Coordinates of C-alpha atoms in Angstrom, one line a residue:
M1 CA -19.3 -5.0 -51.8
T2 CA -15.5 -5.1 -52.6
D3 CA -14.1 -3.5 -55.7
L4 CA -11.6 -5.2 -58.0
D5 CA -8.7 -3.3 -56.3
G6 CA -9.6 -4.9 -53.0
T7 CA -11.3 -1.8 -51.5
D8 CA -14.9 -1.5 -50.5
G9 CA -15.8 1.3 -52.8
H10 CA -15.1 4.0 -50.2
G11 CA -11.3 4.0 -50.4
T12 CA -11.0 1.4 -47.7
D13 CA -10.1 -2.3 -47.8
P14 CA -12.3 -4.9 -46.0
H15 CA -10.2 -4.4 -42.8
G16 CA -11.0 -0.7 -42.5
T17 CA -7.7 0.8 -43.6
D18 CA -7.3 3.4 -46.4
R19 CA -5.8 2.7 -49.8
Q20 CA -2.4 4.0 -48.7
G21 CA -2.5 1.8 -45.5
A22 CA -2.4 4.8 -43.3
G23 CA -4.5 3.1 -40.6
P24 CA -8.1 2.8 -39.5
V25 CA -10.7 5.2 -40.9
R26 CA -13.9 6.5 -39.4
P27 CA -16.6 3.8 -39.2
R28 CA -19.5 4.5 -41.5
T29 CA -22.6 6.1 -39.9
I30 CA -26.2 5.7 -40.8
W31 CA -28.6 8.3 -39.4
L32 CA -32.1 6.8 -38.9
L33 CA -35.4 8.4 -38.2
A34 CA -38.5 6.6 -36.8
G35 CA -41.5 8.7 -35.8
E36 CA -43.8 6.2 -34.2
A37 CA -43.9 2.8 -32.4
S38 CA -44.2 0.7 -35.6
G39 CA -41.3 2.5 -37.1
D40 CA -39.3 1.9 -33.9
V41 CA -39.8 -1.9 -34.3
L42 CA -38.9 -1.7 -38.0
G43 CA -35.8 0.4 -37.3
A44 CA -34.6 -2.0 -34.6
R45 CA -34.9 -5.0 -36.9
L46 CA -33.2 -3.0 -39.7
M47 CA -30.3 -2.1 -37.4
A48 CA -29.8 -5.7 -36.5
A49 CA -29.8 -6.8 -40.1
L50 CA -27.3 -4.1 -41.1
R51 CA -25.0 -5.1 -38.3
R52 CA -25.1 -8.7 -39.3
R53 CA -23.7 -7.6 -42.7
D54 CA -21.4 -4.9 -41.4
P55 CA -20.6 -5.0 -37.6
A56 CA -18.6 -1.8 -37.7
L57 CA -21.6 0.4 -38.7
R58 CA -22.6 3.2 -36.3
F59 CA -26.1 4.6 -35.9
A60 CA -27.4 8.0 -35.0
G61 CA -30.8 9.6 -35.2
V62 CA -34.2 9.4 -33.6
G63 CA -35.9 6.3 -32.4
G64 CA -37.8 4.7 -29.5
A65 CA -37.0 2.1 -26.9
R66 CA -36.4 -0.8 -29.3
M67 CA -33.9 1.2 -31.4
Q68 CA -32.2 2.5 -28.3
D69 CA -31.9 -1.1 -27.1
A70 CA -30.2 -1.8 -30.4
G71 CA -27.6 0.9 -29.8
L72 CA -29.2 4.2 -30.9
D73 CA -28.7 7.3 -28.8
S74 CA -31.9 9.1 -29.8
L75 CA -31.6 12.8 -30.5
F76 CA -35.0 13.4 -28.9
P77 CA -37.9 11.2 -27.7
L78 CA -39.8 9.4 -30.4
R79 CA -43.1 10.3 -28.6
D80 CA -42.6 13.9 -29.7
L81 CA -43.4 12.9 -33.3
A82 CA -46.2 10.3 -32.7
V83 CA -49.2 12.4 -33.7
M84 CA -51.9 11.5 -36.2
G85 CA -54.8 13.4 -37.7
L86 CA -55.2 16.6 -39.8
V87 CA -56.8 18.4 -36.9
E88 CA -55.0 16.7 -34.0
I89 CA -51.6 17.8 -35.3
L90 CA -52.4 21.5 -35.4
P91 CA -51.7 22.3 -31.7
R92 CA -48.3 20.7 -32.0
L93 CA -47.0 22.3 -35.2
R94 CA -44.6 24.7 -33.6
H95 CA -43.0 21.9 -31.5
L96 CA -42.8 19.6 -34.5
S97 CA -41.2 22.4 -36.5
R98 CA -38.5 22.8 -33.8
R99 CA -37.8 19.0 -33.8
L100 CA -37.5 19.2 -37.6
D101 CA -34.9 22.0 -37.3
Q102 CA -33.1 20.0 -34.7
A103 CA -33.0 16.8 -36.8
A104 CA -31.8 18.6 -39.9
A105 CA -29.1 20.5 -38.0
D106 CA -27.8 17.3 -36.5
I107 CA -27.5 15.6 -39.9
L108 CA -25.8 18.6 -41.5
A109 CA -23.4 18.9 -38.5
T110 CA -22.5 15.2 -38.3
R111 CA -22.5 14.4 -42.1
P112 CA -23.5 10.7 -41.8
D113 CA -22.8 8.4 -44.7
L114 CA -26.5 7.7 -45.3
V115 CA -29.9 8.8 -44.0
V116 CA -32.8 6.4 -43.6
T117 CA -36.2 7.8 -42.8
I118 CA -38.8 5.2 -41.7
D119 CA -42.4 5.8 -42.5
S120 CA -44.0 8.9 -40.7
P121 CA -44.2 10.8 -44.1
G122 CA -45.5 14.0 -42.5
F123 CA -42.1 14.5 -40.8
S124 CA -39.8 12.3 -42.8
L125 CA -40.5 13.9 -46.2
R126 CA -40.0 17.4 -44.8
L127 CA -36.7 16.3 -43.4
L128 CA -35.6 14.7 -46.7
R129 CA -36.5 18.0 -48.4
R130 CA -34.2 19.9 -46.1
L131 CA -31.4 17.6 -47.1
Q132 CA -31.8 18.0 -50.9
G133 CA -28.5 19.2 -52.5
Q134 CA -26.4 18.3 -49.5
G135 CA -24.7 15.3 -51.0
I136 CA -25.9 12.9 -48.4
P137 CA -27.5 9.7 -49.8
R138 CA -31.1 9.2 -48.6
I139 CA -33.4 6.2 -48.4
H140 CA -37.1 6.3 -47.4
Y141 CA -38.3 3.0 -46.0
V142 CA -42.1 2.4 -46.2
A143 CA -43.5 4.2 -49.2
P144 CA -46.0 7.0 -48.5
Q145 CA -49.5 5.7 -49.1
V146 CA -50.4 8.3 -51.7
W147 CA -52.1 5.5 -53.6
A148 CA -54.8 5.7 -50.9
W149 CA -55.3 9.5 -50.9
R150 CA -53.8 12.7 -52.2
E151 CA -52.2 11.0 -55.2
H152 CA -51.2 14.4 -56.6
R153 CA -48.5 14.5 -53.9
V154 CA -46.4 12.1 -56.1
R155 CA -45.4 15.2 -58.1
E156 CA -43.5 16.4 -55.0
F157 CA -41.4 13.3 -54.6
P158 CA -38.7 13.4 -57.3
G159 CA -35.4 14.3 -55.7
L160 CA -36.4 13.6 -52.1
W161 CA -34.7 10.2 -51.9
D162 CA -32.2 8.1 -53.7
R163 CA -34.1 4.9 -53.1
L164 CA -37.6 4.1 -52.0
L165 CA -38.3 0.8 -50.3
C166 CA -41.9 -0.6 -50.3
L167 CA -43.6 -3.0 -48.0
L168 CA -46.6 -3.8 -50.2
P169 CA -46.4 -5.8 -53.4
F170 CA -48.5 -3.4 -55.6
E171 CA -46.6 -0.3 -54.7
P172 CA -43.6 -0.5 -57.2
A173 CA -46.1 -0.6 -60.1
F174 CA -48.0 2.4 -58.7
F175 CA -44.9 4.6 -58.3
G176 CA -43.6 3.3 -61.7
R177 CA -46.6 4.8 -63.4
H178 CA -45.5 8.1 -62.0
G179 CA -41.9 7.7 -63.2
L180 CA -40.5 6.8 -59.8
E181 CA -38.5 3.7 -59.1
A182 CA -39.5 1.8 -56.0
R183 CA -38.4 -1.6 -54.7
F184 CA -40.5 -4.1 -52.8
V185 CA -38.6 -5.7 -49.9
G186 CA -41.4 -7.6 -48.2
H187 CA -43.5 -6.7 -45.2
P188 CA -41.8 -6.9 -41.8
V189 CA -45.0 -8.2 -40.2
L190 CA -43.9 -11.6 -41.4
Q191 CA -41.0 -11.4 -39.0
S192 CA -43.0 -10.1 -36.1
G193 CA -43.6 -13.5 -34.4
A194 CA -47.3 -12.8 -34.3
D195 CA -48.0 -16.3 -35.7
R196 CA -45.8 -18.0 -33.1
G197 CA -47.7 -17.3 -29.9
D198 CA -48.6 -19.8 -27.2
G199 CA -52.2 -19.5 -26.3
A200 CA -52.1 -22.1 -23.5
A201 CA -49.2 -20.3 -21.9
F202 CA -51.1 -17.0 -22.0
R203 CA -54.1 -18.6 -20.3
A204 CA -51.9 -20.2 -17.6
R205 CA -49.9 -17.0 -17.0
H206 CA -53.1 -14.9 -16.5
H207 CA -55.2 -17.6 -14.8
I208 CA -57.8 -17.8 -17.6
A209 CA -59.7 -21.1 -17.8
P210 CA -59.7 -23.1 -21.0
G211 CA -62.8 -22.2 -23.1
T212 CA -63.1 -18.7 -21.6
P213 CA -63.6 -16.3 -24.5
I214 CA -60.7 -13.8 -25.0
L215 CA -61.1 -10.6 -27.0
I216 CA -58.2 -8.5 -28.3
L217 CA -58.9 -4.8 -28.2
M218 CA -56.3 -2.6 -30.1
P219 CA -57.0 1.1 -29.7
G220 CA -53.8 2.4 -31.4
S221 CA -50.2 3.1 -30.7
R222 CA -50.4 6.9 -30.7
R223 CA -51.3 9.0 -27.7
S224 CA -53.5 11.1 -30.0
E225 CA -55.7 8.1 -31.2
A226 CA -56.1 5.7 -28.2
P227 CA -58.2 8.1 -26.1
R228 CA -60.6 8.5 -28.9
L229 CA -61.3 4.8 -29.2
L230 CA -61.1 3.7 -25.6
P231 CA -64.5 5.1 -24.5
V232 CA -66.4 3.4 -27.3
L233 CA -64.5 0.1 -26.7
G234 CA -65.5 0.3 -23.0
R235 CA -69.2 0.7 -23.9
T236 CA -68.9 -2.1 -26.4
L237 CA -67.4 -4.3 -23.6
R238 CA -70.4 -3.5 -21.4
I239 CA -72.7 -4.9 -24.0
L240 CA -70.6 -8.0 -24.6
A241 CA -70.2 -8.8 -20.9
A242 CA -74.0 -9.2 -20.8
I243 CA -74.3 -11.5 -23.7
C244 CA -71.0 -13.3 -23.4
P245 CA -70.4 -13.9 -19.7
G246 CA -66.9 -14.3 -18.6
I247 CA -65.3 -12.6 -21.6
V248 CA -61.7 -11.5 -21.0
P249 CA -60.6 -8.4 -22.8
V250 CA -56.9 -8.0 -23.6
V251 CA -55.4 -4.7 -24.7
P252 CA -51.9 -4.9 -26.2
V253 CA -50.3 -1.5 -26.3
S254 CA -46.9 0.1 -26.8
A255 CA -45.0 1.6 -23.8
V256 CA -45.7 5.0 -25.3
V257 CA -49.4 4.9 -24.6
A258 CA -49.5 2.3 -21.7
D259 CA -50.3 5.0 -19.1
T260 CA -52.9 6.6 -21.3
V261 CA -54.6 3.3 -21.7
R262 CA -54.5 2.4 -18.0
R263 CA -56.3 5.7 -17.2
G264 CA -58.7 5.2 -20.1
V265 CA -59.9 1.7 -19.0
A266 CA -60.2 2.5 -15.2
D267 CA -64.0 2.7 -15.4
W268 CA -64.6 -0.2 -17.8
P269 CA -67.1 -2.8 -16.6
V270 CA -64.6 -5.6 -17.0
R271 CA -61.0 -4.8 -16.2
P272 CA -58.8 -5.7 -19.2
I273 CA -55.4 -7.3 -19.2
I274 CA -53.0 -4.7 -20.5
V275 CA -50.1 -6.2 -22.3
T276 CA -46.9 -4.4 -23.2
D277 CA -44.5 -7.3 -23.6
L278 CA -44.2 -8.4 -27.3
D279 CA -44.2 -12.1 -26.5
D280 CA -47.2 -11.8 -24.2
K281 CA -49.0 -10.0 -27.0
H282 CA -48.4 -12.8 -29.4
D283 CA -49.4 -15.4 -26.8
A284 CA -52.6 -13.4 -26.4
F285 CA -53.3 -13.5 -30.1
A286 CA -52.9 -17.3 -30.0
A287 CA -55.4 -17.5 -27.2
A288 CA -58.0 -15.1 -28.6
G289 CA -61.2 -15.9 -30.3
A290 CA -61.6 -12.5 -32.0
A291 CA -60.2 -8.9 -32.1
L292 CA -61.5 -5.4 -32.5
T293 CA -58.8 -3.2 -33.8
K294 CA -58.0 0.2 -35.3
S295 CA -56.9 0.2 -38.9
G296 CA -53.2 -0.1 -39.7
T297 CA -50.5 -2.6 -39.3
S298 CA -52.3 -4.2 -36.4
T299 CA -54.7 -5.8 -39.0
L300 CA -51.8 -7.6 -40.6
E301 CA -50.4 -8.8 -37.3
L302 CA -53.8 -10.3 -36.4
A303 CA -54.2 -11.8 -39.9
L304 CA -50.8 -13.5 -39.6
A305 CA -51.9 -14.8 -36.2
G306 CA -55.2 -16.0 -37.7
V307 CA -57.3 -13.9 -35.3
P308 CA -60.8 -13.1 -36.8
M309 CA -61.3 -9.4 -36.5
A310 CA -63.4 -6.3 -37.1
V311 CA -61.8 -2.9 -37.8
T312 CA -63.0 0.3 -36.3
Y313 CA -61.8 3.8 -36.2
R314 CA -62.9 7.3 -35.1
V315 CA -61.2 10.6 -35.6
N316 CA -62.1 14.2 -35.3
P317 CA -65.2 14.8 -37.5
L318 CA -63.4 17.5 -39.4
T319 CA -60.5 15.2 -40.1
A320 CA -63.0 12.5 -41.2
A321 CA -64.8 14.9 -43.6
M322 CA -61.6 16.1 -45.2
A323 CA -60.3 12.5 -45.5
R324 CA -63.5 11.3 -47.2
R325 CA -62.9 13.9 -50.0
L326 CA -59.4 12.7 -50.5
I327 CA -59.4 8.9 -50.1
R328 CA -59.2 7.0 -53.3
V329 CA -59.3 3.3 -52.2
P330 CA -62.4 1.2 -51.5
Y331 CA -61.3 0.0 -48.1
V332 CA -59.4 1.3 -45.0
A333 CA -58.2 -2.0 -43.6
M334 CA -55.0 -3.2 -45.2
V335 CA -56.1 -6.8 -45.1
N336 CA -59.1 -5.8 -47.3
L337 CA -57.0 -3.9 -49.7
L338 CA -54.7 -6.8 -50.2
A339 CA -57.5 -9.3 -50.4
G340 CA -59.3 -7.2 -53.0
H341 CA -62.6 -7.5 -51.1
R342 CA -64.2 -6.9 -47.7
L343 CA -62.7 -9.8 -45.9
V344 CA -63.1 -8.2 -42.5
P345 CA -65.9 -5.7 -41.4
E346 CA -65.0 -2.0 -41.3
L347 CA -67.0 0.0 -38.7
L348 CA -65.7 3.6 -39.1
Q349 CA -66.8 7.0 -37.8
D350 CA -70.6 6.9 -37.5
R351 CA -70.6 3.1 -37.5
C352 CA -68.1 3.1 -34.7
R353 CA -71.0 2.4 -32.3
P354 CA -71.0 0.1 -29.3
D355 CA -74.1 -1.8 -30.4
L356 CA -72.7 -2.5 -33.9
L357 CA -69.2 -3.3 -32.6
A358 CA -70.6 -5.7 -30.0
A359 CA -72.9 -7.5 -32.5
T360 CA -70.0 -7.9 -34.9
V361 CA -67.6 -9.2 -32.3
Y362 CA -70.2 -11.6 -30.9
R363 CA -70.7 -13.1 -34.3
L364 CA -67.0 -13.7 -34.8
L365 CA -66.7 -15.3 -31.3
T366 CA -69.7 -17.6 -31.9
D367 CA -70.0 -18.2 -35.6
G368 CA -67.3 -20.7 -36.7
R369 CA -68.0 -20.2 -40.4
S370 CA -67.5 -16.5 -40.3
A371 CA -64.2 -17.0 -38.4
A372 CA -63.1 -19.7 -40.8
L373 CA -63.7 -17.6 -43.9
Q374 CA -61.6 -14.8 -42.5
R375 CA -58.7 -17.2 -41.6
A376 CA -58.7 -18.7 -45.1
G377 CA -58.5 -15.2 -46.6
F378 CA -55.7 -14.2 -44.2
R379 CA -53.4 -17.0 -45.6
A380 CA -53.6 -15.6 -49.1
V381 CA -53.0 -12.0 -47.8
T382 CA -49.9 -12.8 -45.8
A383 CA -48.4 -15.0 -48.6
A384 CA -48.4 -11.9 -50.9
L385 CA -46.2 -10.0 -48.4
A386 CA -43.2 -12.2 -48.6
A387 CA -39.9 -10.6 -49.7
P388 CA -38.6 -11.5 -53.2
A389 CA -35.7 -13.2 -51.6
G390 CA -34.9 -13.9 -47.9
Q391 CA -36.4 -12.1 -45.0
P392 CA -37.8 -8.5 -45.3
D393 CA -35.2 -7.0 -42.9
D394 CA -32.4 -8.6 -44.8
A395 CA -33.8 -7.4 -48.1
A396 CA -34.1 -3.9 -46.9
A397 CA -30.6 -4.0 -45.4
A398 CA -29.2 -5.2 -48.7
E399 CA -30.8 -2.3 -50.6
I400 CA -29.4 0.2 -48.0
L401 CA -25.8 -1.2 -48.1
A402 CA -25.9 -1.4 -51.9
L403 CA -26.5 2.4 -51.9
L404 CA -24.0 2.9 -49.2
D405 CA -21.3 1.0 -51.1
A406 CA -22.1 2.6 -54.4
P407 CA -19.3 4.7 -55.9
A408 CA -19.8 8.4 -55.1

């Protein structure tokens, strides 16, 4: 944005000189934090969208491989933060605390023009709290899902950020009821390419005959969650192999957990195809007849690709008991929340059993009506995720630059 006097609102003109023409000024720096694989994807897209609008921007912070490929020199590895679960996180609290100290110290030492934290509320909100009163503008991208559980935490949010960006269309109204402004920018899953896969190419690349049933298995992108689901998925596959001969399992995973998954599937009755490449993953979606996935963004990716699915999850029993007391929404799967009804089966905790999972998946693979009903519901769900204008990454970048360009 350019002011009436020809400057950009920061005392520089569009060519990067100061008001007195004294020469180039320091390029503006945005400090970004992503704490898990999905945030890394989101951060990389955001960096690209910001650079399209302002090629001179510099980036610092914490991110994974995709953000590093986009030009970020990560302060420490993203995998250090990718932990989930109330009990699972306890052994790593001291290490996470040191990383929090390190991130805060780096921001205060470098004084970036803006800080953007992406999802990972357990870490992100603590970091934002450390930055209160420091005069550094802050944006939190991906609203904390306190509408699902621990709604009382909303009382802790005033003052943590200057702008909150939401991915889900119902979130601004929720935060508005608590006196907090929030802006819906659309869901980035719509830009993932999950709906543009080539199923025939996947079959040819992996030597899978036409008509052979393909099952997507998604155990999670965190090292703390995949090992918990892999054994039950392996036992489920043993049942399916007996009733659905020739079935080909495909396990798309992030690079962060690829080695963990390879070890976890070593004794499976049918050796799965492990996919780490994003395009190969989307081609697998296009070839698949059904999916069995953990809850989370993966359900939206599969919905966009039109893959009939069942959702399953298993965490530490103590974590589950505590969560049951706190959860305030009727469904765990995001597609069900957005649809407003149980569009896809949810088989959680005690129902995360090989016999139930196998029966549910077999029905999706063989019952065309069940699959068609899901696909029809998916179209309505994904339509609701569109940004108010333009693409989600551009909408988020516009909000970020509007704050960056605002007069101090």
